[in-house]
């Protein structure tokens, strides 16, 4: 399967998925989202792959959704179609029959952070910037962001962190339980490789079975949250606050929200 915005490399029992739009900070446009959906759906049938590492090409993991694409007057984003694609991505991703490790460097924000949090294990370099920052442009988390935040930190903390939209260091994210390992600068991929080696030297079939049991149990909740995220995001895209947030982002100024 050939892709233009991602790379999938397989080597014996492991695979590496690389987000590959480095000039756009690996921001996810409609092409990348469609390719991620196809890739994760195909990986569901890869019986020989037992560990998948997700990483970003270039300086960052992912800046999130492609905001420039959102406001492109020549090709206006169809938010409902985008949310349908995200639902495909997350459902296939959550049901992958392998251990998933996210190796985060540089930055992981918005939809990019949702993708990282959906991994079974998250390792981030100590100088990385991590943010569930949809609130900054008047939107709600998508890509299962509500579900993955709730899974890791619980309802109350998830609400507060989503509302605040604070940019966290890797150490801060680890302290609250959002990520699992902090790697010294420049070593995140080496640390991820060490984790892969540890997994492949373990009784990994047992580990994958445990994952499948727990994830199958939680799948109905994830599906409900994805449906609500799709409806909520479609509504938020029509708000005055979202338009102001996008405009302020492009103009590089502080937004003035009106609660509408």
JSON list of C-alpha atoms in Angstrom, two decimals, residues 13-236:
[
{"chain": "A", "resi": 13, "resn": "UNK", "atom": "CA", "xyz": [7.57, -8.67, 14.18]},
{"chain": "A", "resi": 14, "resn": "UNK", "atom": "CA", "xyz": [7.66, -4.88, 14.40]},
{"chain": "A", "resi": 15, "resn": "UNK", "atom": "CA", "xyz": [6.44, -1.99, 12.29]},
{"chain": "A", "resi": 16, "resn": "UNK", "atom": "CA", "xyz": [7.05, 1.76, 12.33]},
{"chain": "A", "resi": 17, "resn": "UNK", "atom": "CA", "xyz": [4.44, 4.26, 11.22]},
{"chain": "A", "resi": 18, "resn": "UNK", "atom": "CA", "xyz": [5.87, 7.71, 10.49]},
{"chain": "A", "resi": 19, "resn": "UNK", "atom": "CA", "xyz": [3.75, 10.84, 10.07]},
{"chain": "A", "resi": 20, "resn": "UNK", "atom": "CA", "xyz": [5.45, 12.36, 7.02]},
{"chain": "A", "resi": 21, "resn": "UNK", "atom": "CA", "xyz": [4.48, 16.00, 6.42]},
{"chain": "A", "resi": 22, "resn": "UNK", "atom": "CA", "xyz": [7.53, 17.58, 8.06]},
{"chain": "A", "resi": 23, "resn": "UNK", "atom": "CA", "xyz": [7.15, 20.91, 6.24]},
{"chain": "A", "resi": 24, "resn": "UNK", "atom": "CA", "xyz": [3.70, 21.23, 7.83]},
{"chain": "A", "resi": 25, "resn": "UNK", "atom": "CA", "xyz": [4.86, 19.96, 11.27]},
{"chain": "A", "resi": 26, "resn": "UNK", "atom": "CA", "xyz": [3.04, 16.71, 10.46]},
{"chain": "A", "resi": 27, "resn": "UNK", "atom": "CA", "xyz": [-0.31, 18.49, 10.73]},
{"chain": "A", "resi": 28, "resn": "UNK", "atom": "CA", "xyz": [-3.14, 16.20, 9.66]},
{"chain": "A", "resi": 29, "resn": "UNK", "atom": "CA", "xyz": [-4.98, 17.26, 6.52]},
{"chain": "A", "resi": 30, "resn": "UNK", "atom": "CA", "xyz": [-7.74, 15.27, 4.82]},
{"chain": "A", "resi": 31, "resn": "UNK", "atom": "CA", "xyz": [-5.20, 13.23, 2.82]},
{"chain": "A", "resi": 32, "resn": "UNK", "atom": "CA", "xyz": [-3.26, 12.17, 5.92]},
{"chain": "A", "resi": 33, "resn": "UNK", "atom": "CA", "xyz": [-6.44, 11.32, 7.80]},
{"chain": "A", "resi": 34, "resn": "UNK", "atom": "CA", "xyz": [-7.67, 9.11, 4.96]},
{"chain": "A", "resi": 35, "resn": "UNK", "atom": "CA", "xyz": [-4.28, 7.41, 4.74]},
{"chain": "A", "resi": 36, "resn": "UNK", "atom": "CA", "xyz": [-4.18, 6.82, 8.51]},
{"chain": "A", "resi": 37, "resn": "UNK", "atom": "CA", "xyz": [-7.64, 5.25, 8.33]},
{"chain": "A", "resi": 38, "resn": "UNK", "atom": "CA", "xyz": [-6.54, 2.94, 5.51]},
{"chain": "A", "resi": 39, "resn": "UNK", "atom": "CA", "xyz": [-3.29, 2.08, 7.29]},
{"chain": "A", "resi": 40, "resn": "UNK", "atom": "CA", "xyz": [-4.86, 1.22, 10.65]},
{"chain": "A", "resi": 41, "resn": "UNK", "atom": "CA", "xyz": [-7.64, -0.77, 8.99]},
{"chain": "A", "resi": 42, "resn": "UNK", "atom": "CA", "xyz": [-5.03, -2.78, 7.07]},
{"chain": "A", "resi": 43, "resn": "UNK", "atom": "CA", "xyz": [-2.91, -3.32, 10.19]},
{"chain": "A", "resi": 44, "resn": "UNK", "atom": "CA", "xyz": [-5.86, -4.97, 11.91]},
{"chain": "A", "resi": 45, "resn": "UNK", "atom": "CA", "xyz": [-5.21, -7.96, 9.65]},
{"chain": "A", "resi": 46, "resn": "UNK", "atom": "CA", "xyz": [-1.41, -8.10, 10.17]},
{"chain": "A", "resi": 47, "resn": "UNK", "atom": "CA", "xyz": [-1.07, -11.27, 12.23]},
{"chain": "A", "resi": 48, "resn": "UNK", "atom": "CA", "xyz": [2.75, -11.22, 12.22]},
{"chain": "A", "resi": 49, "resn": "UNK", "atom": "CA", "xyz": [3.23, -7.64, 13.52]},
{"chain": "A", "resi": 50, "resn": "UNK", "atom": "CA", "xyz": [3.28, -7.57, 17.33]},
{"chain": "A", "resi": 51, "resn": "UNK", "atom": "CA", "xyz": [4.62, -4.07, 18.06]},
{"chain": "A", "resi": 52, "resn": "UNK", "atom": "CA", "xyz": [3.91, -0.82, 16.24]},
{"chain": "A", "resi": 53, "resn": "UNK", "atom": "CA", "xyz": [5.90, 2.39, 16.86]},
{"chain": "A", "resi": 54, "resn": "UNK", "atom": "CA", "xyz": [4.29, 5.69, 15.82]},
{"chain": "A", "resi": 55, "resn": "UNK", "atom": "CA", "xyz": [6.57, 8.68, 15.31]},
{"chain": "A", "resi": 56, "resn": "UNK", "atom": "CA", "xyz": [6.82, 11.94, 13.37]},
{"chain": "A", "resi": 57, "resn": "UNK", "atom": "CA", "xyz": [9.26, 12.93, 10.62]},
{"chain": "A", "resi": 58, "resn": "UNK", "atom": "CA", "xyz": [11.28, 16.11, 11.08]},
{"chain": "A", "resi": 59, "resn": "UNK", "atom": "CA", "xyz": [11.22, 18.35, 14.14]},
{"chain": "A", "resi": 60, "resn": "UNK", "atom": "CA", "xyz": [7.93, 17.33, 15.78]},
{"chain": "A", "resi": 61, "resn": "UNK", "atom": "CA", "xyz": [5.54, 14.43, 16.32]},
{"chain": "A", "resi": 62, "resn": "UNK", "atom": "CA", "xyz": [2.45, 16.33, 15.12]},
{"chain": "A", "resi": 63, "resn": "UNK", "atom": "CA", "xyz": [1.05, 19.84, 15.45]},
{"chain": "A", "resi": 64, "resn": "UNK", "atom": "CA", "xyz": [-2.47, 18.37, 15.25]},
{"chain": "A", "resi": 65, "resn": "UNK", "atom": "CA", "xyz": [-5.16, 19.15, 12.71]},
{"chain": "A", "resi": 66, "resn": "UNK", "atom": "CA", "xyz": [-4.13, 21.30, 9.74]},
{"chain": "A", "resi": 67, "resn": "UNK", "atom": "CA", "xyz": [-5.58, 24.70, 10.68]},
{"chain": "A", "resi": 68, "resn": "UNK", "atom": "CA", "xyz": [-4.53, 26.26, 7.36]},
{"chain": "A", "resi": 69, "resn": "UNK", "atom": "CA", "xyz": [-6.55, 23.59, 5.57]},
{"chain": "A", "resi": 70, "resn": "UNK", "atom": "CA", "xyz": [-9.55, 24.43, 7.78]},
{"chain": "A", "resi": 71, "resn": "UNK", "atom": "CA", "xyz": [-9.66, 27.97, 6.41]},
{"chain": "A", "resi": 72, "resn": "UNK", "atom": "CA", "xyz": [-8.60, 27.32, 2.80]},
{"chain": "A", "resi": 73, "resn": "UNK", "atom": "CA", "xyz": [-11.19, 29.25, 0.73]},
{"chain": "A", "resi": 74, "resn": "UNK", "atom": "CA", "xyz": [-10.43, 27.16, -2.36]},
{"chain": "A", "resi": 75, "resn": "UNK", "atom": "CA", "xyz": [-11.03, 23.82, -0.66]},
{"chain": "A", "resi": 76, "resn": "UNK", "atom": "CA", "xyz": [-13.18, 24.40, 2.44]},
{"chain": "A", "resi": 77, "resn": "UNK", "atom": "CA", "xyz": [-12.95, 21.50, 4.89]},
{"chain": "A", "resi": 78, "resn": "UNK", "atom": "CA", "xyz": [-16.07, 19.34, 5.16]},
{"chain": "A", "resi": 79, "resn": "UNK", "atom": "CA", "xyz": [-16.09, 18.92, 8.94]},
{"chain": "A", "resi": 80, "resn": "UNK", "atom": "CA", "xyz": [-18.66, 16.11, 8.89]},
{"chain": "A", "resi": 81, "resn": "UNK", "atom": "CA", "xyz": [-16.62, 14.10, 6.38]},
{"chain": "A", "resi": 82, "resn": "UNK", "atom": "CA", "xyz": [-13.48, 14.75, 8.43]},
{"chain": "A", "resi": 83, "resn": "UNK", "atom": "CA", "xyz": [-15.18, 13.49, 11.60]},
{"chain": "A", "resi": 84, "resn": "UNK", "atom": "CA", "xyz": [-16.36, 10.35, 9.81]},
{"chain": "A", "resi": 85, "resn": "UNK", "atom": "CA", "xyz": [-12.76, 9.70, 8.78]},
{"chain": "A", "resi": 86, "resn": "UNK", "atom": "CA", "xyz": [-11.53, 10.32, 12.33]},
{"chain": "A", "resi": 87, "resn": "UNK", "atom": "CA", "xyz": [-14.07, 7.79, 13.62]},
{"chain": "A", "resi": 88, "resn": "UNK", "atom": "CA", "xyz": [-12.62, 5.20, 11.22]},
{"chain": "A", "resi": 89, "resn": "UNK", "atom": "CA", "xyz": [-9.08, 6.04, 12.34]},
{"chain": "A", "resi": 90, "resn": "UNK", "atom": "CA", "xyz": [-9.73, 5.79, 16.06]},
{"chain": "A", "resi": 91, "resn": "UNK", "atom": "CA", "xyz": [-11.88, 2.65, 15.97]},
{"chain": "A", "resi": 92, "resn": "UNK", "atom": "CA", "xyz": [-9.27, 0.79, 13.91]},
{"chain": "A", "resi": 93, "resn": "UNK", "atom": "CA", "xyz": [-6.41, 2.22, 15.99]},
{"chain": "A", "resi": 94, "resn": "UNK", "atom": "CA", "xyz": [-7.99, 1.20, 19.31]},
{"chain": "A", "resi": 95, "resn": "UNK", "atom": "CA", "xyz": [-8.57, -2.35, 18.06]},
{"chain": "A", "resi": 96, "resn": "UNK", "atom": "CA", "xyz": [-5.07, -2.97, 16.66]},
{"chain": "A", "resi": 97, "resn": "UNK", "atom": "CA", "xyz": [-3.96, -6.51, 17.62]},
{"chain": "A", "resi": 98, "resn": "UNK", "atom": "CA", "xyz": [-0.47, -5.34, 18.60]},
{"chain": "A", "resi": 99, "resn": "UNK", "atom": "CA", "xyz": [1.25, -3.22, 21.26]},
{"chain": "A", "resi": 100, "resn": "UNK", "atom": "CA", "xyz": [1.42, 0.41, 20.14]},
{"chain": "A", "resi": 101, "resn": "UNK", "atom": "CA", "xyz": [4.22, 2.73, 21.30]},
{"chain": "A", "resi": 102, "resn": "UNK", "atom": "CA", "xyz": [4.09, 6.46, 20.58]},
{"chain": "A", "resi": 103, "resn": "UNK", "atom": "CA", "xyz": [7.56, 8.05, 20.37]},
{"chain": "A", "resi": 104, "resn": "UNK", "atom": "CA", "xyz": [6.98, 11.79, 20.77]},
{"chain": "A", "resi": 105, "resn": "UNK", "atom": "CA", "xyz": [9.56, 14.49, 20.08]},
{"chain": "A", "resi": 106, "resn": "UNK", "atom": "CA", "xyz": [9.29, 18.24, 19.57]},
{"chain": "A", "resi": 107, "resn": "UNK", "atom": "CA", "xyz": [5.55, 18.78, 19.97]},
{"chain": "A", "resi": 108, "resn": "UNK", "atom": "CA", "xyz": [2.32, 16.83, 20.10]},
{"chain": "A", "resi": 109, "resn": "UNK", "atom": "CA", "xyz": [-0.77, 19.02, 20.10]},
{"chain": "A", "resi": 110, "resn": "UNK", "atom": "CA", "xyz": [-4.51, 18.74, 19.56]},
{"chain": "A", "resi": 111, "resn": "UNK", "atom": "CA", "xyz": [-5.35, 15.83, 17.27]},
{"chain": "A", "resi": 112, "resn": "UNK", "atom": "CA", "xyz": [-1.67, 14.85, 17.32]},
{"chain": "A", "resi": 113, "resn": "UNK", "atom": "CA", "xyz": [-1.87, 14.51, 21.10]},
{"chain": "A", "resi": 114, "resn": "UNK", "atom": "CA", "xyz": [-5.08, 12.45, 20.82]},
{"chain": "A", "resi": 115, "resn": "UNK", "atom": "CA", "xyz": [-3.18, 10.06, 18.53]},
{"chain": "A", "resi": 116, "resn": "UNK", "atom": "CA", "xyz": [-0.26, 9.81, 20.97]},
{"chain": "A", "resi": 117, "resn": "UNK", "atom": "CA", "xyz": [-2.52, 9.23, 23.98]},
{"chain": "A", "resi": 118, "resn": "UNK", "atom": "CA", "xyz": [-4.28, 6.41, 22.14]},
{"chain": "A", "resi": 119, "resn": "UNK", "atom": "CA", "xyz": [-1.08, 4.36, 22.18]},
{"chain": "A", "resi": 120, "resn": "UNK", "atom": "CA", "xyz": [-0.56, 1.65, 24.79]},
{"chain": "A", "resi": 121, "resn": "UNK", "atom": "CA", "xyz": [2.73, 3.23, 25.84]},
{"chain": "A", "resi": 122, "resn": "UNK", "atom": "CA", "xyz": [3.76, 6.88, 25.36]},
{"chain": "A", "resi": 123, "resn": "UNK", "atom": "CA", "xyz": [7.39, 7.98, 25.59]},
{"chain": "A", "resi": 124, "resn": "UNK", "atom": "CA", "xyz": [8.26, 11.65, 25.05]},
{"chain": "A", "resi": 125, "resn": "UNK", "atom": "CA", "xyz": [11.56, 13.49, 24.96]},
{"chain": "A", "resi": 126, "resn": "UNK", "atom": "CA", "xyz": [12.04, 15.83, 27.91]},
{"chain": "A", "resi": 127, "resn": "UNK", "atom": "CA", "xyz": [11.96, 19.01, 25.80]},
{"chain": "A", "resi": 128, "resn": "UNK", "atom": "CA", "xyz": [8.73, 18.12, 24.01]},
{"chain": "A", "resi": 129, "resn": "UNK", "atom": "CA", "xyz": [5.60, 20.29, 24.28]},
{"chain": "A", "resi": 130, "resn": "UNK", "atom": "CA", "xyz": [2.34, 18.41, 24.85]},
{"chain": "A", "resi": 131, "resn": "UNK", "atom": "CA", "xyz": [-1.08, 20.02, 24.67]},
{"chain": "A", "resi": 132, "resn": "UNK", "atom": "CA", "xyz": [-4.75, 19.10, 24.34]},
{"chain": "A", "resi": 133, "resn": "UNK", "atom": "CA", "xyz": [-5.30, 22.65, 23.14]},
{"chain": "A", "resi": 134, "resn": "UNK", "atom": "CA", "xyz": [-8.48, 22.59, 21.03]},
{"chain": "A", "resi": 135, "resn": "UNK", "atom": "CA", "xyz": [-9.95, 25.15, 23.43]},
{"chain": "A", "resi": 136, "resn": "UNK", "atom": "CA", "xyz": [-7.58, 27.79, 22.01]},
{"chain": "A", "resi": 137, "resn": "UNK", "atom": "CA", "xyz": [-9.57, 27.87, 18.77]},
{"chain": "A", "resi": 138, "resn": "UNK", "atom": "CA", "xyz": [-12.98, 27.31, 20.32]},
{"chain": "A", "resi": 139, "resn": "UNK", "atom": "CA", "xyz": [-13.20, 23.59, 19.56]},
{"chain": "A", "resi": 140, "resn": "UNK", "atom": "CA", "xyz": [-13.47, 20.37, 21.57]},
{"chain": "A", "resi": 141, "resn": "UNK", "atom": "CA", "xyz": [-11.00, 17.47, 21.49]},
{"chain": "A", "resi": 142, "resn": "UNK", "atom": "CA", "xyz": [-11.58, 14.97, 18.70]},
{"chain": "A", "resi": 143, "resn": "UNK", "atom": "CA", "xyz": [-9.85, 11.83, 17.53]},
{"chain": "A", "resi": 144, "resn": "UNK", "atom": "CA", "xyz": [-11.07, 10.18, 20.73]},
{"chain": "A", "resi": 145, "resn": "UNK", "atom": "CA", "xyz": [-9.33, 12.84, 22.83]},
{"chain": "A", "resi": 146, "resn": "UNK", "atom": "CA", "xyz": [-12.06, 12.84, 25.49]},
{"chain": "A", "resi": 147, "resn": "UNK", "atom": "CA", "xyz": [-11.89, 9.06, 25.78]},
{"chain": "A", "resi": 148, "resn": "UNK", "atom": "CA", "xyz": [-8.10, 8.81, 25.95]},
{"chain": "A", "resi": 149, "resn": "UNK", "atom": "CA", "xyz": [-7.80, 11.67, 28.46]},
{"chain": "A", "resi": 150, "resn": "UNK", "atom": "CA", "xyz": [-10.48, 10.06, 30.64]},
{"chain": "A", "resi": 151, "resn": "UNK", "atom": "CA", "xyz": [-8.73, 6.68, 30.38]},
{"chain": "A", "resi": 152, "resn": "UNK", "atom": "CA", "xyz": [-5.46, 8.12, 31.62]},
{"chain": "A", "resi": 153, "resn": "UNK", "atom": "CA", "xyz": [-6.41, 10.73, 34.22]},
{"chain": "A", "resi": 154, "resn": "UNK", "atom": "CA", "xyz": [-10.11, 10.26, 35.05]},
{"chain": "A", "resi": 155, "resn": "UNK", "atom": "CA", "xyz": [-13.17, 12.42, 34.38]},
{"chain": "A", "resi": 156, "resn": "UNK", "atom": "CA", "xyz": [-12.53, 15.39, 36.66]},
{"chain": "A", "resi": 157, "resn": "UNK", "atom": "CA", "xyz": [-8.89, 15.88, 35.73]},
{"chain": "A", "resi": 158, "resn": "UNK", "atom": "CA", "xyz": [-9.65, 15.31, 32.05]},
{"chain": "A", "resi": 159, "resn": "UNK", "atom": "CA", "xyz": [-12.29, 18.05, 32.07]},
{"chain": "A", "resi": 160, "resn": "UNK", "atom": "CA", "xyz": [-10.01, 20.52, 33.81]},
{"chain": "A", "resi": 161, "resn": "UNK", "atom": "CA", "xyz": [-7.03, 19.85, 31.53]},
{"chain": "A", "resi": 162, "resn": "UNK", "atom": "CA", "xyz": [-9.16, 20.07, 28.37]},
{"chain": "A", "resi": 163, "resn": "UNK", "atom": "CA", "xyz": [-10.70, 23.34, 29.54]},
{"chain": "A", "resi": 164, "resn": "UNK", "atom": "CA", "xyz": [-7.30, 24.81, 30.39]},
{"chain": "A", "resi": 165, "resn": "UNK", "atom": "CA", "xyz": [-5.55, 23.68, 27.21]},
{"chain": "A", "resi": 166, "resn": "UNK", "atom": "CA", "xyz": [-2.18, 24.15, 28.89]},
{"chain": "A", "resi": 167, "resn": "UNK", "atom": "CA", "xyz": [1.05, 23.26, 27.12]},
{"chain": "A", "resi": 168, "resn": "UNK", "atom": "CA", "xyz": [2.82, 20.66, 29.27]},
{"chain": "A", "resi": 169, "resn": "UNK", "atom": "CA", "xyz": [6.42, 19.54, 29.46]},
{"chain": "A", "resi": 170, "resn": "UNK", "atom": "CA", "xyz": [7.06, 15.81, 29.27]},
{"chain": "A", "resi": 171, "resn": "UNK", "atom": "CA", "xyz": [7.79, 15.72, 33.01]},
{"chain": "A", "resi": 172, "resn": "UNK", "atom": "CA", "xyz": [4.53, 17.51, 33.83]},
{"chain": "A", "resi": 173, "resn": "UNK", "atom": "CA", "xyz": [2.60, 15.14, 31.57]},
{"chain": "A", "resi": 174, "resn": "UNK", "atom": "CA", "xyz": [4.22, 12.12, 33.21]},
{"chain": "A", "resi": 175, "resn": "UNK", "atom": "CA", "xyz": [3.46, 13.42, 36.71]},
{"chain": "A", "resi": 176, "resn": "UNK", "atom": "CA", "xyz": [-0.28, 13.56, 35.99]},
{"chain": "A", "resi": 177, "resn": "UNK", "atom": "CA", "xyz": [-0.29, 10.20, 34.18]},
{"chain": "A", "resi": 178, "resn": "UNK", "atom": "CA", "xyz": [-0.73, 11.35, 30.58]},
{"chain": "A", "resi": 179, "resn": "UNK", "atom": "CA", "xyz": [2.51, 9.76, 29.37]},
{"chain": "A", "resi": 180, "resn": "UNK", "atom": "CA", "xyz": [4.56, 6.83, 30.61]},
{"chain": "A", "resi": 181, "resn": "UNK", "atom": "CA", "xyz": [8.24, 7.59, 30.02]},
{"chain": "A", "resi": 182, "resn": "UNK", "atom": "CA", "xyz": [10.40, 10.70, 29.66]},
{"chain": "A", "resi": 183, "resn": "UNK", "atom": "CA", "xyz": [13.47, 10.30, 27.45]},
{"chain": "A", "resi": 184, "resn": "UNK", "atom": "CA", "xyz": [16.53, 12.57, 27.59]},
{"chain": "A", "resi": 185, "resn": "UNK", "atom": "CA", "xyz": [16.72, 14.98, 24.66]},
{"chain": "A", "resi": 186, "resn": "UNK", "atom": "CA", "xyz": [17.68, 13.25, 21.45]},
{"chain": "A", "resi": 187, "resn": "UNK", "atom": "CA", "xyz": [17.06, 9.73, 22.75]},
{"chain": "A", "resi": 188, "resn": "UNK", "atom": "CA", "xyz": [13.31, 9.20, 22.35]},
{"chain": "A", "resi": 189, "resn": "UNK", "atom": "CA", "xyz": [13.64, 6.86, 19.38]},
{"chain": "A", "resi": 190, "resn": "UNK", "atom": "CA", "xyz": [16.40, 4.88, 21.11]},
{"chain": "A", "resi": 191, "resn": "UNK", "atom": "CA", "xyz": [14.21, 4.55, 24.23]},
{"chain": "A", "resi": 192, "resn": "UNK", "atom": "CA", "xyz": [11.29, 3.43, 22.05]},
{"chain": "A", "resi": 193, "resn": "UNK", "atom": "CA", "xyz": [13.55, 0.82, 20.42]},
{"chain": "A", "resi": 194, "resn": "UNK", "atom": "CA", "xyz": [14.52, -0.45, 23.88]},
{"chain": "A", "resi": 195, "resn": "UNK", "atom": "CA", "xyz": [10.84, -0.80, 24.76]},
{"chain": "A", "resi": 196, "resn": "UNK", "atom": "CA", "xyz": [10.22, -2.69, 21.51]},
{"chain": "A", "resi": 197, "resn": "UNK", "atom": "CA", "xyz": [13.05, -5.08, 22.36]},
{"chain": "A", "resi": 198, "resn": "UNK", "atom": "CA", "xyz": [11.63, -5.62, 25.83]},
{"chain": "A", "resi": 199, "resn": "UNK", "atom": "CA", "xyz": [8.17, -6.33, 24.42]},
{"chain": "A", "resi": 200, "resn": "UNK", "atom": "CA", "xyz": [9.42, -8.76, 21.78]},
{"chain": "A", "resi": 201, "resn": "UNK", "atom": "CA", "xyz": [11.42, -10.63, 24.44]},
{"chain": "A", "resi": 202, "resn": "UNK", "atom": "CA", "xyz": [8.26, -11.00, 26.56]},
{"chain": "A", "resi": 203, "resn": "UNK", "atom": "CA", "xyz": [5.32, -13.43, 26.21]},
{"chain": "A", "resi": 204, "resn": "UNK", "atom": "CA", "xyz": [3.74, -10.83, 23.98]},
{"chain": "A", "resi": 205, "resn": "UNK", "atom": "CA", "xyz": [0.82, -12.96, 22.79]},
{"chain": "A", "resi": 206, "resn": "UNK", "atom": "CA", "xyz": [-0.42, -12.90, 26.38]},
{"chain": "A", "resi": 207, "resn": "UNK", "atom": "CA", "xyz": [0.03, -9.12, 26.55]},
{"chain": "A", "resi": 208, "resn": "UNK", "atom": "CA", "xyz": [-1.89, -8.58, 23.31]},
{"chain": "A", "resi": 209, "resn": "UNK", "atom": "CA", "xyz": [-4.72, -10.81, 24.54]},
{"chain": "A", "resi": 210, "resn": "UNK", "atom": "CA", "xyz": [-5.02, -8.71, 27.71]},
{"chain": "A", "resi": 211, "resn": "UNK", "atom": "CA", "xyz": [-5.17, -5.58, 25.55]},
{"chain": "A", "resi": 212, "resn": "UNK", "atom": "CA", "xyz": [-7.91, -7.08, 23.39]},
{"chain": "A", "resi": 213, "resn": "UNK", "atom": "CA", "xyz": [-10.00, -8.07, 26.42]},
{"chain": "A", "resi": 214, "resn": "UNK", "atom": "CA", "xyz": [-9.82, -4.61, 28.01]},
{"chain": "A", "resi": 215, "resn": "UNK", "atom": "CA", "xyz": [-10.29, -2.71, 24.75]},
{"chain": "A", "resi": 216, "resn": "UNK", "atom": "CA", "xyz": [-13.25, -4.83, 23.62]},
{"chain": "A", "resi": 217, "resn": "UNK", "atom": "CA", "xyz": [-14.92, -4.11, 26.96]},
{"chain": "A", "resi": 218, "resn": "UNK", "atom": "CA", "xyz": [-14.44, -0.33, 26.46]},
{"chain": "A", "resi": 219, "resn": "UNK", "atom": "CA", "xyz": [-15.24, -0.17, 22.74]},
{"chain": "A", "resi": 220, "resn": "UNK", "atom": "CA", "xyz": [-18.94, 0.77, 23.13]},
{"chain": "A", "resi": 221, "resn": "UNK", "atom": "CA", "xyz": [-17.96, 3.78, 25.27]},
{"chain": "A", "resi": 222, "resn": "UNK", "atom": "CA", "xyz": [-15.36, 4.86, 22.71]},
{"chain": "A", "resi": 223, "resn": "UNK", "atom": "CA", "xyz": [-17.92, 4.60, 19.90]},
{"chain": "A", "resi": 224, "resn": "UNK", "atom": "CA", "xyz": [-20.38, 6.75, 21.87]},
{"chain": "A", "resi": 225, "resn": "UNK", "atom": "CA", "xyz": [-17.73, 9.38, 22.56]},
{"chain": "A", "resi": 226, "resn": "UNK", "atom": "CA", "xyz": [-16.66, 9.46, 18.90]},
{"chain": "A", "resi": 227, "resn": "UNK", "atom": "CA", "xyz": [-20.29, 10.05, 17.85]},
{"chain": "A", "resi": 228, "resn": "UNK", "atom": "CA", "xyz": [-20.63, 12.87, 20.39]},
{"chain": "A", "resi": 229, "resn": "UNK", "atom": "CA", "xyz": [-17.29, 14.38, 19.37]},
{"chain": "A", "resi": 230, "resn": "UNK", "atom": "CA", "xyz": [-18.43, 14.40, 15.74]},
{"chain": "A", "resi": 231, "resn": "UNK", "atom": "CA", "xyz": [-21.72, 16.16, 16.58]},
{"chain": "A", "resi": 232, "resn": "UNK", "atom": "CA", "xyz": [-20.06, 18.54, 19.03]},
{"chain": "A", "resi": 233, "resn": "UNK", "atom": "CA", "xyz": [-17.20, 19.48, 16.72]},
{"chain": "A", "resi": 234, "resn": "UNK", "atom": "CA", "xyz": [-19.60, 20.15, 13.85]},
{"chain": "A", "resi": 235, "resn": "UNK", "atom": "CA", "xyz": [-21.55, 22.50, 16.13]},
{"chain": "A", "resi": 236, "resn": "UNK", "atom": "CA", "xyz": [-18.41, 24.21, 17.46]}
]
